[in-house]
Short mmCIF file of C-alpha atoms in Angstrom, two decimals:
data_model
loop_
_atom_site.label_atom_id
_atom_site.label_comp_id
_atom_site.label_asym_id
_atom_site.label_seq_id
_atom_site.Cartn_x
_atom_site.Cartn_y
_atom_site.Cartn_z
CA UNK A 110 -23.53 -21.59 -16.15
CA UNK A 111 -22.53 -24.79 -15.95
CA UNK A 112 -19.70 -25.70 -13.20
CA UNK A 113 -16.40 -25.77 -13.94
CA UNK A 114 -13.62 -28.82 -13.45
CA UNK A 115 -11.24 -26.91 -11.41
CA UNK A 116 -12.05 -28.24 -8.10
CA UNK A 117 -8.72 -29.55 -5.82
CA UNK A 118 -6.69 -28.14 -8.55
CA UNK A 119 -2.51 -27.18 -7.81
CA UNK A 120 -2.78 -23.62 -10.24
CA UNK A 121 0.93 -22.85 -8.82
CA UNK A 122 1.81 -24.96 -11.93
CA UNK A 123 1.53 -24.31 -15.77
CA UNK A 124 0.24 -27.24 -18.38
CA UNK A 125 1.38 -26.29 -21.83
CA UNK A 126 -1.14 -25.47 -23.77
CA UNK A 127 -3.72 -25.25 -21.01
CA UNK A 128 -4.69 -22.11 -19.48
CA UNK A 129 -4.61 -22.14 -15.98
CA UNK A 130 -7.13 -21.60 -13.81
CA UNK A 131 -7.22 -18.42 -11.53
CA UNK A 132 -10.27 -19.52 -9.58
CA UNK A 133 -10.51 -23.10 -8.16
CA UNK A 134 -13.17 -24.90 -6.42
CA UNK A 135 -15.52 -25.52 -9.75
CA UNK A 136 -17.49 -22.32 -8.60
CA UNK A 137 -20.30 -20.58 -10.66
CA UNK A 138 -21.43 -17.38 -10.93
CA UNK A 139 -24.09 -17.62 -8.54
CA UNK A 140 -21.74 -19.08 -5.97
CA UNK A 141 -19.17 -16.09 -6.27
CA UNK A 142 -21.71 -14.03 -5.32
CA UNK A 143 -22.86 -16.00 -2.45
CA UNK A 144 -18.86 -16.26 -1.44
CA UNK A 145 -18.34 -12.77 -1.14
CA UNK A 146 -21.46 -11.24 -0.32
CA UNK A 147 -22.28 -13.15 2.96
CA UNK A 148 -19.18 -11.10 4.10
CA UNK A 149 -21.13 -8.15 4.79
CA UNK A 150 -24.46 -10.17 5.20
CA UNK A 151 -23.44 -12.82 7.94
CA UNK A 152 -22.74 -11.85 11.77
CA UNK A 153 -18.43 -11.47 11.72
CA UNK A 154 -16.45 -14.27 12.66
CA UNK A 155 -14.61 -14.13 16.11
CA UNK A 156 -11.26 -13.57 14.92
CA UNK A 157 -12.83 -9.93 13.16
CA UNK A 158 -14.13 -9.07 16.65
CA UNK A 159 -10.58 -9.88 18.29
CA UNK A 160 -8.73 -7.57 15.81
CA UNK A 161 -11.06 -4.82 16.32
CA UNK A 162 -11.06 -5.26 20.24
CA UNK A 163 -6.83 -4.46 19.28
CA UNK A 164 -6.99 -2.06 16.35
CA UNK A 165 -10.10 0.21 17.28
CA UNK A 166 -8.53 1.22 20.97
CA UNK A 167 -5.15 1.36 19.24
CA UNK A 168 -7.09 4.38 16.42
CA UNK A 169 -8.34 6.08 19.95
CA UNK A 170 -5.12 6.12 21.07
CA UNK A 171 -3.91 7.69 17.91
CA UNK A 172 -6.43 10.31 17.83
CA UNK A 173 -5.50 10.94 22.07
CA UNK A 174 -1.79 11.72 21.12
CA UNK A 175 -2.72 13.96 17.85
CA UNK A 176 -4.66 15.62 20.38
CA UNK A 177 -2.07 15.94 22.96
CA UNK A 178 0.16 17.32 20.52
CA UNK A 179 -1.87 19.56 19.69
CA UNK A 180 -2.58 21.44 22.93
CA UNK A 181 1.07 20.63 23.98
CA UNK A 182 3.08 21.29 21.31
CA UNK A 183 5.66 19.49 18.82
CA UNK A 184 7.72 18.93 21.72
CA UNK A 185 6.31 16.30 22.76
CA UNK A 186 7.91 14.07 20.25
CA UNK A 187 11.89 13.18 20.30
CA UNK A 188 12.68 15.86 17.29
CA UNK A 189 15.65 17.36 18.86
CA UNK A 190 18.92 18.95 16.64
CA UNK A 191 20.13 18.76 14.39
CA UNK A 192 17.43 15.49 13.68
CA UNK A 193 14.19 17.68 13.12
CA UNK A 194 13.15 15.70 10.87
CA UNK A 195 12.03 12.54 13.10
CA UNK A 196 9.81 10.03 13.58
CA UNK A 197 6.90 12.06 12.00
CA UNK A 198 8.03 12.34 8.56
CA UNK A 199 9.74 8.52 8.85
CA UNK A 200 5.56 7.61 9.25
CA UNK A 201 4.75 9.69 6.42
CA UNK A 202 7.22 7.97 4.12
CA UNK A 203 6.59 4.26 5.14
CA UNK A 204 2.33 5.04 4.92
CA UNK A 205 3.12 6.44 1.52
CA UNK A 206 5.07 3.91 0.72
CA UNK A 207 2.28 0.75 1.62
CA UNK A 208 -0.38 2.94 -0.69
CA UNK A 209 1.63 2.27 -3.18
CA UNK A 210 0.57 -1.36 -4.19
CA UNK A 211 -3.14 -0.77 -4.67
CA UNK A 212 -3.05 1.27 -7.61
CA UNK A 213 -0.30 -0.61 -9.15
CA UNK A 214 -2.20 -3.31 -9.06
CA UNK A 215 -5.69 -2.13 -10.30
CA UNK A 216 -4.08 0.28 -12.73
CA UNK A 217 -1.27 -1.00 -14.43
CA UNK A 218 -1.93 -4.74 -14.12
CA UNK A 219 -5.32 -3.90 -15.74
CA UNK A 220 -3.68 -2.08 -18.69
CA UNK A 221 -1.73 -4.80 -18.78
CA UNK A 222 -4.37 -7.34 -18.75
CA UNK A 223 -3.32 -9.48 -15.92
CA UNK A 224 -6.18 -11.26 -15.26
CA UNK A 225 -4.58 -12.78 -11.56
CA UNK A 226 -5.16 -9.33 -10.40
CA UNK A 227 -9.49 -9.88 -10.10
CA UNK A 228 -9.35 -11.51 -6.74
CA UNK A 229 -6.97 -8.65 -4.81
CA UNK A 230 -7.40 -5.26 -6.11
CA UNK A 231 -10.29 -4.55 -4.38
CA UNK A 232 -8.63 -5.08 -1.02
CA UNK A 233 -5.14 -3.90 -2.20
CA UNK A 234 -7.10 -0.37 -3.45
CA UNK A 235 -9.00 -0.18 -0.26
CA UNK A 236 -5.46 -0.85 1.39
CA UNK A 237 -3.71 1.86 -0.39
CA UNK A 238 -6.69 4.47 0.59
CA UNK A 239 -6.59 3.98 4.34
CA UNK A 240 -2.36 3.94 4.25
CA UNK A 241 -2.21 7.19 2.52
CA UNK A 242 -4.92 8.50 5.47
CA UNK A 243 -2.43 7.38 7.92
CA UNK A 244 -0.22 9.31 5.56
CA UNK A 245 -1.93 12.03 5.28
CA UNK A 246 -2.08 12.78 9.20
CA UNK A 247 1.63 13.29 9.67
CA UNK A 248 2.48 16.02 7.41
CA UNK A 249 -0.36 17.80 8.57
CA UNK A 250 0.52 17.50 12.25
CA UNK A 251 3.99 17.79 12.30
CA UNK A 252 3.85 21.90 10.94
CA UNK A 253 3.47 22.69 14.59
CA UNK A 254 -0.08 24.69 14.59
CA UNK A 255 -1.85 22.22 12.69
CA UNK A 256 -4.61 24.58 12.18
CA UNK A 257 -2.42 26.83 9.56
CA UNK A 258 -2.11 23.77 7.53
CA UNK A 259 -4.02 25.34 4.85
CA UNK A 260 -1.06 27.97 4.46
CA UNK A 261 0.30 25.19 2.43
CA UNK A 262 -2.70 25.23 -0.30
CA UNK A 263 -2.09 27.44 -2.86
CA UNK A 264 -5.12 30.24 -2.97
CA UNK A 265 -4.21 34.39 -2.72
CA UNK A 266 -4.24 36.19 0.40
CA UNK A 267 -3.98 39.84 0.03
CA UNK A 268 -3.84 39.43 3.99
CA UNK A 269 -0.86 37.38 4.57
CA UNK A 270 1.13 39.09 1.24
CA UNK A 271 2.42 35.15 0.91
CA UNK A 272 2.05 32.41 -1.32
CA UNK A 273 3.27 28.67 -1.12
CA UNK A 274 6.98 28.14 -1.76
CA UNK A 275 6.66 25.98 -5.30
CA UNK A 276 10.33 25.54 -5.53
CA UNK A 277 10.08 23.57 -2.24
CA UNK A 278 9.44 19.66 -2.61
CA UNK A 279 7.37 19.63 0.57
CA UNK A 280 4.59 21.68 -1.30
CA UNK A 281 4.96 19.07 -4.22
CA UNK A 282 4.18 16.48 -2.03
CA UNK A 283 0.94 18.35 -0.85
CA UNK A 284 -0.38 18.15 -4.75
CA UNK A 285 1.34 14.35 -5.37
CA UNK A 286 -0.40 12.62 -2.69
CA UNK A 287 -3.14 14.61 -2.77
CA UNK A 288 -3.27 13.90 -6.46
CA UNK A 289 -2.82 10.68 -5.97
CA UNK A 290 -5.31 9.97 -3.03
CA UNK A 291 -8.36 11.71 -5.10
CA UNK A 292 -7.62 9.95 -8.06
CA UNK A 293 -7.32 6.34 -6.43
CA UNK A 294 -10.16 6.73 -4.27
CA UNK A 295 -12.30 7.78 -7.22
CA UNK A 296 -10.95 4.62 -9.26
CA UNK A 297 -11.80 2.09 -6.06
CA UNK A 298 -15.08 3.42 -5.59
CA UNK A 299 -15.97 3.25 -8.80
CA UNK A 300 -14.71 -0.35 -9.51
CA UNK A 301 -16.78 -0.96 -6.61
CA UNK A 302 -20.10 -0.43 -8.25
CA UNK A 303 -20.94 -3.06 -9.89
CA UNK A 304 -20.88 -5.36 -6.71
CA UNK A 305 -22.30 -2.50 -4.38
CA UNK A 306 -25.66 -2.85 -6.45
CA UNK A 307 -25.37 -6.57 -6.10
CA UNK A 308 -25.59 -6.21 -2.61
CA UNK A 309 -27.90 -3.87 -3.05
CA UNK A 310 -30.14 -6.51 -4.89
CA UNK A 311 -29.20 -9.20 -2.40
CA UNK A 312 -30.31 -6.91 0.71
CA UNK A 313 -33.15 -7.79 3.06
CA UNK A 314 -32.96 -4.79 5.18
CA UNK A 315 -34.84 -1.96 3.88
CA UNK A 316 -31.30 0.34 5.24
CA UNK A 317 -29.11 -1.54 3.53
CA UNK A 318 -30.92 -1.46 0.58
CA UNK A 319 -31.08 2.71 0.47
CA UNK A 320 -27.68 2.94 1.22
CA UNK A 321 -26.04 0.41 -1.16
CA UNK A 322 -28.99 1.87 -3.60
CA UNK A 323 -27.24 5.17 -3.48
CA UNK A 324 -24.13 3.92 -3.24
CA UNK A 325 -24.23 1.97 -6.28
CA UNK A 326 -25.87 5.18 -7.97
CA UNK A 327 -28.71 3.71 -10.00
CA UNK A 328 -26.67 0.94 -11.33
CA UNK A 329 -29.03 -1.76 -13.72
CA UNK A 330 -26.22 -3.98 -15.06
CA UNK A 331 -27.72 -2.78 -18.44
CA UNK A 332 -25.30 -2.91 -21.45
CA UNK A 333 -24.89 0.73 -22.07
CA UNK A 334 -23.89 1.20 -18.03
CA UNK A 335 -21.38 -1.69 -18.85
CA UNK A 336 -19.95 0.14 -21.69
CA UNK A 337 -19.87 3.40 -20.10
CA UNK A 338 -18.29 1.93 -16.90
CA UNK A 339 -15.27 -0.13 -19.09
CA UNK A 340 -14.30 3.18 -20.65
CA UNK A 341 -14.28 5.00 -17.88
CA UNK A 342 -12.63 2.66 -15.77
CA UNK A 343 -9.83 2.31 -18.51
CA UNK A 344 -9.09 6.12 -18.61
CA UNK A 345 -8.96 6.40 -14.64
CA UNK A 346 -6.59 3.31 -14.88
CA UNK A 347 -4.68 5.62 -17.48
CA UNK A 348 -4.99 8.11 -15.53
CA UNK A 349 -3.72 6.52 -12.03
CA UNK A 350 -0.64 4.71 -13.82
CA UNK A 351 1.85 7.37 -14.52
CA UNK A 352 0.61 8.50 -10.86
CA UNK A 353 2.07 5.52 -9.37
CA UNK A 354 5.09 6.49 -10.33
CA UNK A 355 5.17 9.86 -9.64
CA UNK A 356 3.93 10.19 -6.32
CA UNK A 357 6.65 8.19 -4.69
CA UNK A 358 9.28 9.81 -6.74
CA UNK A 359 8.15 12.99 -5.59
CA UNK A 360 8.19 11.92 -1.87
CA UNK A 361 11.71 11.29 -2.77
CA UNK A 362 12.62 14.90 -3.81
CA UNK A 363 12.34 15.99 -0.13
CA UNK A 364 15.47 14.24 0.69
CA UNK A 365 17.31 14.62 -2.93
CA UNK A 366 16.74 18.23 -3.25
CA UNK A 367 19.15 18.74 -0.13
CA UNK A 368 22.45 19.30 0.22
CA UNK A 369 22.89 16.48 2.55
CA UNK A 370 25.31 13.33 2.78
CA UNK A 371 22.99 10.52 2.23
CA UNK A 372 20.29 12.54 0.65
CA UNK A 373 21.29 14.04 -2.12
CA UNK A 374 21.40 11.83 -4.70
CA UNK A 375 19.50 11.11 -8.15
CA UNK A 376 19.27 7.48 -7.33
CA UNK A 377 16.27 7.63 -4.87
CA UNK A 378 13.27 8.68 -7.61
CA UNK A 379 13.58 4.74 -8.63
CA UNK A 380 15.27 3.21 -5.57
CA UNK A 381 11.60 4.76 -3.93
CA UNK A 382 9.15 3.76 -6.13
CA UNK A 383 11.07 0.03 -6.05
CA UNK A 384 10.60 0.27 -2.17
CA UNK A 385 7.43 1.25 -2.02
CA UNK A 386 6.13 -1.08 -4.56
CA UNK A 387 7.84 -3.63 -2.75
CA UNK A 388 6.59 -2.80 1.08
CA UNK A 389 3.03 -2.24 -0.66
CA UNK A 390 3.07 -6.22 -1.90
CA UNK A 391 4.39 -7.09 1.33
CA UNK A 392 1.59 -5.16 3.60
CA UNK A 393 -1.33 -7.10 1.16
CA UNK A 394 -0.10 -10.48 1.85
CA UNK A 395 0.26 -9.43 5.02
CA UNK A 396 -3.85 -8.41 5.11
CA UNK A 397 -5.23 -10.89 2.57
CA UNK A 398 -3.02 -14.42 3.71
CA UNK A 399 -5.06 -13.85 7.25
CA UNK A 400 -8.34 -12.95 5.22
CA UNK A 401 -8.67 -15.54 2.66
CA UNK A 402 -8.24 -18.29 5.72
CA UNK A 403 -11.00 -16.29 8.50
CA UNK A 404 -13.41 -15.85 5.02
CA UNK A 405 -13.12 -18.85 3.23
CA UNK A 406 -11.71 -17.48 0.21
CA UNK A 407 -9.22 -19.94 -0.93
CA UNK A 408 -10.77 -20.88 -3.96
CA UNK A 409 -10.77 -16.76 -5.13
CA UNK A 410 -7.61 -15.95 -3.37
CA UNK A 411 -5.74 -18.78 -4.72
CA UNK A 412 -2.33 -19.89 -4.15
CA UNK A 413 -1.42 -18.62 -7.76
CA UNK A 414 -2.37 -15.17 -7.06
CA UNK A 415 -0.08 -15.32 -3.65
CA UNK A 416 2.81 -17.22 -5.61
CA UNK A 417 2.87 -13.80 -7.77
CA UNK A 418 2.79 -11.42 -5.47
CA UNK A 419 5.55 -13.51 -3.90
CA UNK A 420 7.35 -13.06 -7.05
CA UNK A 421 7.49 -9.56 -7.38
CA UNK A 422 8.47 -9.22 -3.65
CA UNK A 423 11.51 -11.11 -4.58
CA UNK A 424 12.01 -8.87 -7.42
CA UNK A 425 11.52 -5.45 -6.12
CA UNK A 426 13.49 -6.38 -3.02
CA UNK A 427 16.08 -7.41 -5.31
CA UNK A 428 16.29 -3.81 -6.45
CA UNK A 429 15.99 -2.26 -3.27
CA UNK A 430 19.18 -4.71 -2.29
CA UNK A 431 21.24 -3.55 -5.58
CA UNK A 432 20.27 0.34 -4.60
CA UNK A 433 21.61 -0.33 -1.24
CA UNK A 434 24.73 -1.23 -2.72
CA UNK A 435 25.01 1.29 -5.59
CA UNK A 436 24.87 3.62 -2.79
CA UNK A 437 27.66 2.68 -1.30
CA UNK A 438 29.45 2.07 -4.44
CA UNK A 439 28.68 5.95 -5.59
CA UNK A 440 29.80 6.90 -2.34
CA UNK A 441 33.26 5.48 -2.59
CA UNK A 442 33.54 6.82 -6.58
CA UNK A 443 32.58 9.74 -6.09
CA UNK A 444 35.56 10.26 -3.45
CA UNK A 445 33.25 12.64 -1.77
CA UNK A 446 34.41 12.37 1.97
CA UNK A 447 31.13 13.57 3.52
CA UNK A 448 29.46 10.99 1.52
CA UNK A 449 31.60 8.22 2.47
CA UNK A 450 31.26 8.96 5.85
CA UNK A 451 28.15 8.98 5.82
CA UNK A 452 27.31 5.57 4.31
CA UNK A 453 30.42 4.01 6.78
CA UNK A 454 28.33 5.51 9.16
CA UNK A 455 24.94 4.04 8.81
CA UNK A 456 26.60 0.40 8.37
CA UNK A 457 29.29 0.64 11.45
CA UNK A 458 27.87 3.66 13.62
CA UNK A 459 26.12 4.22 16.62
CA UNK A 460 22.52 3.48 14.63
CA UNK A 461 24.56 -0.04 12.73
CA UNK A 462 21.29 -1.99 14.50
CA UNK A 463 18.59 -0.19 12.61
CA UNK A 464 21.02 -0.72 9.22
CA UNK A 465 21.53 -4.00 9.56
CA UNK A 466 18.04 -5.11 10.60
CA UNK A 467 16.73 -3.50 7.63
CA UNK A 468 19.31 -5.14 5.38
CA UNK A 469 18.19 -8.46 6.78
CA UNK A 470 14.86 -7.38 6.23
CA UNK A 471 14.93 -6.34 2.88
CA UNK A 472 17.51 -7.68 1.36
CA UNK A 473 17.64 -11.02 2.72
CA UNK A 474 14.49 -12.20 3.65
CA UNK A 475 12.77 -11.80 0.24
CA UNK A 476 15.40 -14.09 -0.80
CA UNK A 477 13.55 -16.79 0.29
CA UNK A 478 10.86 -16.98 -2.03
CA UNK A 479 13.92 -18.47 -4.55
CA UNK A 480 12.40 -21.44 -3.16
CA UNK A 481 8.89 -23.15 -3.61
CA UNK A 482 8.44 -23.94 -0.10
CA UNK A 483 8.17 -20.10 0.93
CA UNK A 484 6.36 -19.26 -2.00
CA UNK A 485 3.48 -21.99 -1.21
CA UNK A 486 3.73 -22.72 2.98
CA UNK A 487 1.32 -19.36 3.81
CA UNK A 488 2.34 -19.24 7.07
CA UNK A 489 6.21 -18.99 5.92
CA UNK A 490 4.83 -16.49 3.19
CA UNK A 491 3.05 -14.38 5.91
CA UNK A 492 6.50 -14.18 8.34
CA UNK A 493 8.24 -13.03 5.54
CA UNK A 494 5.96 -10.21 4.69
CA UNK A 495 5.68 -9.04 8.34
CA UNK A 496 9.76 -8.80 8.28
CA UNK A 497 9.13 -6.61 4.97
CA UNK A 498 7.11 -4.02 6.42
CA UNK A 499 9.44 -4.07 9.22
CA UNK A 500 12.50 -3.68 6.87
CA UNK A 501 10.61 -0.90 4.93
CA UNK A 502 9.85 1.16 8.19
CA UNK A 503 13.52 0.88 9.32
CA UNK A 504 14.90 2.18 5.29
CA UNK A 505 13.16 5.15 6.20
CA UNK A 506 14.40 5.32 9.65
CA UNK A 507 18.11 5.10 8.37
CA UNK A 508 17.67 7.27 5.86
CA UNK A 509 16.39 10.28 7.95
CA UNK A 510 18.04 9.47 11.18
CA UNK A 511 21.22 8.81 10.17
CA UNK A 512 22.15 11.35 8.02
CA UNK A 513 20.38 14.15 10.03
CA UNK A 514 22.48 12.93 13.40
CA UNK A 515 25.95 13.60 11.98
CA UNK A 516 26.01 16.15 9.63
CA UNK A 517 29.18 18.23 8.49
CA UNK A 518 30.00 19.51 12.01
CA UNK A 519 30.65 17.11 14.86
CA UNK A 520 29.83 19.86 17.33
CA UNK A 521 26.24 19.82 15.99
CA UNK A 522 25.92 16.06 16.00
CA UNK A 523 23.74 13.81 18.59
CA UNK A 524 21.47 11.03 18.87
CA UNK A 525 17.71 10.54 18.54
CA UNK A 526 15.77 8.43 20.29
CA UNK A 527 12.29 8.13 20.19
CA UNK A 528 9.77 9.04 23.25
CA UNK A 529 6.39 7.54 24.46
CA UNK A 530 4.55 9.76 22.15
CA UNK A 531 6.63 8.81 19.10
CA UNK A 532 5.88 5.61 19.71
CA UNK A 533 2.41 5.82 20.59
CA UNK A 534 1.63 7.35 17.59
CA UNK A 535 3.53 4.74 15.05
CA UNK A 536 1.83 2.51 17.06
CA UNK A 537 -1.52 4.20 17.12
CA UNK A 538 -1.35 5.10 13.19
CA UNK A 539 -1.62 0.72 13.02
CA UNK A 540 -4.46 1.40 14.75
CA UNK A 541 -6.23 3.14 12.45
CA UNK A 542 -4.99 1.57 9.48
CA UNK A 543 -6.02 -1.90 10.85
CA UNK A 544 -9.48 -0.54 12.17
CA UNK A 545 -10.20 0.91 8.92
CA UNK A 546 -9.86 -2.40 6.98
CA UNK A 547 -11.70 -4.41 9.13
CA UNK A 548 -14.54 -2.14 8.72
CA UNK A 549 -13.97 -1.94 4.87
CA UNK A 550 -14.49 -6.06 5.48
CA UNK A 551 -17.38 -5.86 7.37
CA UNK A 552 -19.30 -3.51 5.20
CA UNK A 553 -18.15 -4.10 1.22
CA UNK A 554 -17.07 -5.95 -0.94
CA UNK A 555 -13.86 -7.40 -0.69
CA UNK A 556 -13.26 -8.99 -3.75
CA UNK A 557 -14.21 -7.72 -7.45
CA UNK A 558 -17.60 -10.23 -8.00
CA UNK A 559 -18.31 -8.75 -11.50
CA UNK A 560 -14.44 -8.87 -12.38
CA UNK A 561 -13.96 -12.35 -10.97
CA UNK A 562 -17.00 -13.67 -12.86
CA UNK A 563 -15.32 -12.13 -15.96
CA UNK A 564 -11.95 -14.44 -15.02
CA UNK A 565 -14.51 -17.89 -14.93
CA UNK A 566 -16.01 -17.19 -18.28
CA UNK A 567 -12.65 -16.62 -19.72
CA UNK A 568 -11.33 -19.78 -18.49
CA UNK A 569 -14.47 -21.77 -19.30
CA UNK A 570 -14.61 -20.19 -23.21
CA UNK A 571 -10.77 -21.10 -23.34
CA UNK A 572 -11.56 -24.82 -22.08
CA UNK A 573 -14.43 -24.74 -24.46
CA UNK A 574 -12.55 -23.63 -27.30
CA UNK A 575 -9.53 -26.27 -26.50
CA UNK A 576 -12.34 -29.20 -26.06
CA UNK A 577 -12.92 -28.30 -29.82
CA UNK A 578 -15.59 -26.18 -29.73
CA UNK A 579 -14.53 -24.09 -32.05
CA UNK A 580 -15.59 -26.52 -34.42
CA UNK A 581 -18.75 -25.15 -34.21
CA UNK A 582 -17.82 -21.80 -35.56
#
């Protein structure tokens, strides 16, 4: 294929009438490949061995405390009353929350065939997998005897006499995010097959070779595995849209279901999924600004594709900012005093500091990318991401915290504070999270070859066809 003019090209800017570019550099096919594959194939760079020297003691420090808490007991953490609800299920709700821009991205940007989503879904699915894992521990830890966690499944025991409560939104959670984890994991691994036999082609080492060869599961680029692997990959994306915005709605239920100040209200189903959506965005520019620069992928990862993701960071914080206010505005109509309270509360009470940093957080920060300069400087881009997961984890602090801490009575109020463990484990959980994707880096594929190659010959037919090659038809 012959090379393409798109070398030292600005694609942050339309031509009309031109389609622009989504991969720069002039590349062909043969030098995607080459791009991404010596990933896995070349020893890691120094910076990769740095963040695992951080992240992997950080995941055995994780997995110390789980088992800590285990042969201690739940007291370990800061849950005290009336906030039972703690730092466990805050975790839970901001790991949920990051998953969420992986299959948003492969899923519903693919139905809607946005091409600018070839170079990050890969990362952004593998992303969402290893947040909801990080997820995943919490609820299962926090029961108290973690090994009874299967009480929650829902299978008959003539032994017990008990079934799962299925008016209760915990146990929906249990089938959303397990619903949700199956079905994305199944929809990244199988996008990943393509690529996984082309470094299974590409592999010297007879170990290598096995293991991509049966990861890759017989895969011969053969027109009828093309056409069997579009249609299925268009029903999983099917499949794995309306799940995007269900499982985050449903996480939501555990708090609207209440009778609590704060809580109970039918604003959250949306005013969640815009959050998490929003803190997902923010945690892959957070990963892939850092990754395109150690990998060299600046000419895949282009400044287009982070100028969009900018975008709908500004957006989606823009409705997490209005359903901070309509909060406070339904609060006030709805001349409910324990309501009222409650919101005066969280913005001028004794936990105003977490409010207020996650207003500046999430509300102002995104702001920013109004203007060119943020949306373009990558290390102004990448400061303003790390303040939105910080933003995100403190919503969900507020949100349990304060409303748990001063209920209806004032004899039954107090106030939490986190201990060493707590900490440990939020800390820990990064960790994992962190150790996970560097060894998702180290071993496959991080960007979509096959779908990126599709991106080039779209742009070359389209240049082609405006050159007046159509003439030919």
């Amino acid at each position: 294929m012959a090379s393409i003019t798109t070398a030292n090209i600005d694609n942050t800017i339309d031509t009309p009438g031109r389609r622009t570019p989504l991969i720069t550099g002039g590349h062909n096919y043969a030098a995607i490949t080459r791009m991404i594959s010596r990933i896995s194939e070349e020893p890691q760079p120094i910076l990769w061995w740095l963040c695992m020297a951080v992240s992997f003691p950080l995941m055995l420090l994780f997995v110390a405390l789980i088992g800590h808490l285990l042969l201690t007991g739940v007291g370990v953490w800061g849950n005290m009353s009336p906030v039972f609800w703690g730092w466990p299920i805050i975790n839970f709700v901001f790991w949920v929350g990051i998953g969420h821009a992986g299959t948003l991205i492969s899923a519903i940007l693919f139905l809607f065939r946005q091409n600018w989503r070839t170079s990050i879904n890969r990362s952004a699915e593998a992303m969402t997998i290893f947040a909801v894992i990080c997820a995943g521990t919490f609820p299962g830890i926090h029961v108290g005897r973690a090994w009874l966690a299967f009480w929650l499944t829902p299978y008959p025991s003539l032994n017990l006499w008990m079934w799962p409560q299925f008016r209760s939104p915990l146990l929906w959670d249990v089938f959303a995010v397990g619903t949700y984890a199956s079905v994305s994991l199944v929809f990244w691994y199988m996008g990943m097959i393509p690529d996984l036999a082309t470094f299974r082609d590409r592999s010297r080492n007879k170990w290598r070779r096995m293991i991509y060869g049966i990861l890759s599961l017989g895969w011969s680029g053969s027109s009828r595995h093309w056409l069997r692997y579009e249609k299925a990959y268009a029903i999983l994306a099917a499949l794995a849209t309306p799940l995007v915005l269900s499982v985050h709605s449903v996480v939501s239920f555990d708090f609207a279901v209440s009778q609590l100040p704060g809580w109970h209200t039918t604003i959250f189903p949306p005013y969640f999924v815009a959050g998490a959506i929003f803190s997902g965005f923010g945690m892959v520019l957070t990963l892939l600004i850092p990754m395109r620069s150690i990998y060299g992928l600046k000419d895949v990862i282009t400044p287009r594709h982070l100028e969009n993701m900018c975008k709908i960071i500004l957006a989606t914080g823009s409705m997490v900012g209005l359903a901070y206010t309509t909060e406070f505005f339904i609060a006030w109509y709805g001349q409910n005093k324990y309501e009222l309270f409650t919101f005066v509360n969280r913005a001028f009470g004794p936990y105003a500091w977490a409010y207020w940093t996650m207003f500046l957080c999430n509300v102002i920060s995104p702001q920013l990318f109004w203007f060119r300069a943020f949306r373009t400087n990558t290390l102004l881009m990448w400061i303003v991401t790390i303040f939105v997961n910080i933003g995100m984890w403190f919503e969900r602090f507020v949100i349990v915290v304060t409303s748990l801490s001063r209920d209806f009575l004032p004899s039954s109020w107090g106030y939490f504070s986190p201990t060493w463990v707590d900490i440990g484990m939020l800390v820990g959980s990064f960790g994992l999270f962190f150790t996970l994707f560097l060894l998702f880096c180290r071993f496959l594929p991080v960007v979509a070859i096959s779908e990126v190659k599709g991106v080039i010959s779209q742009h070359a037919h389209a240049e082609h066809h405006l050159a007046g090659g159509h003439d030919h038809h």
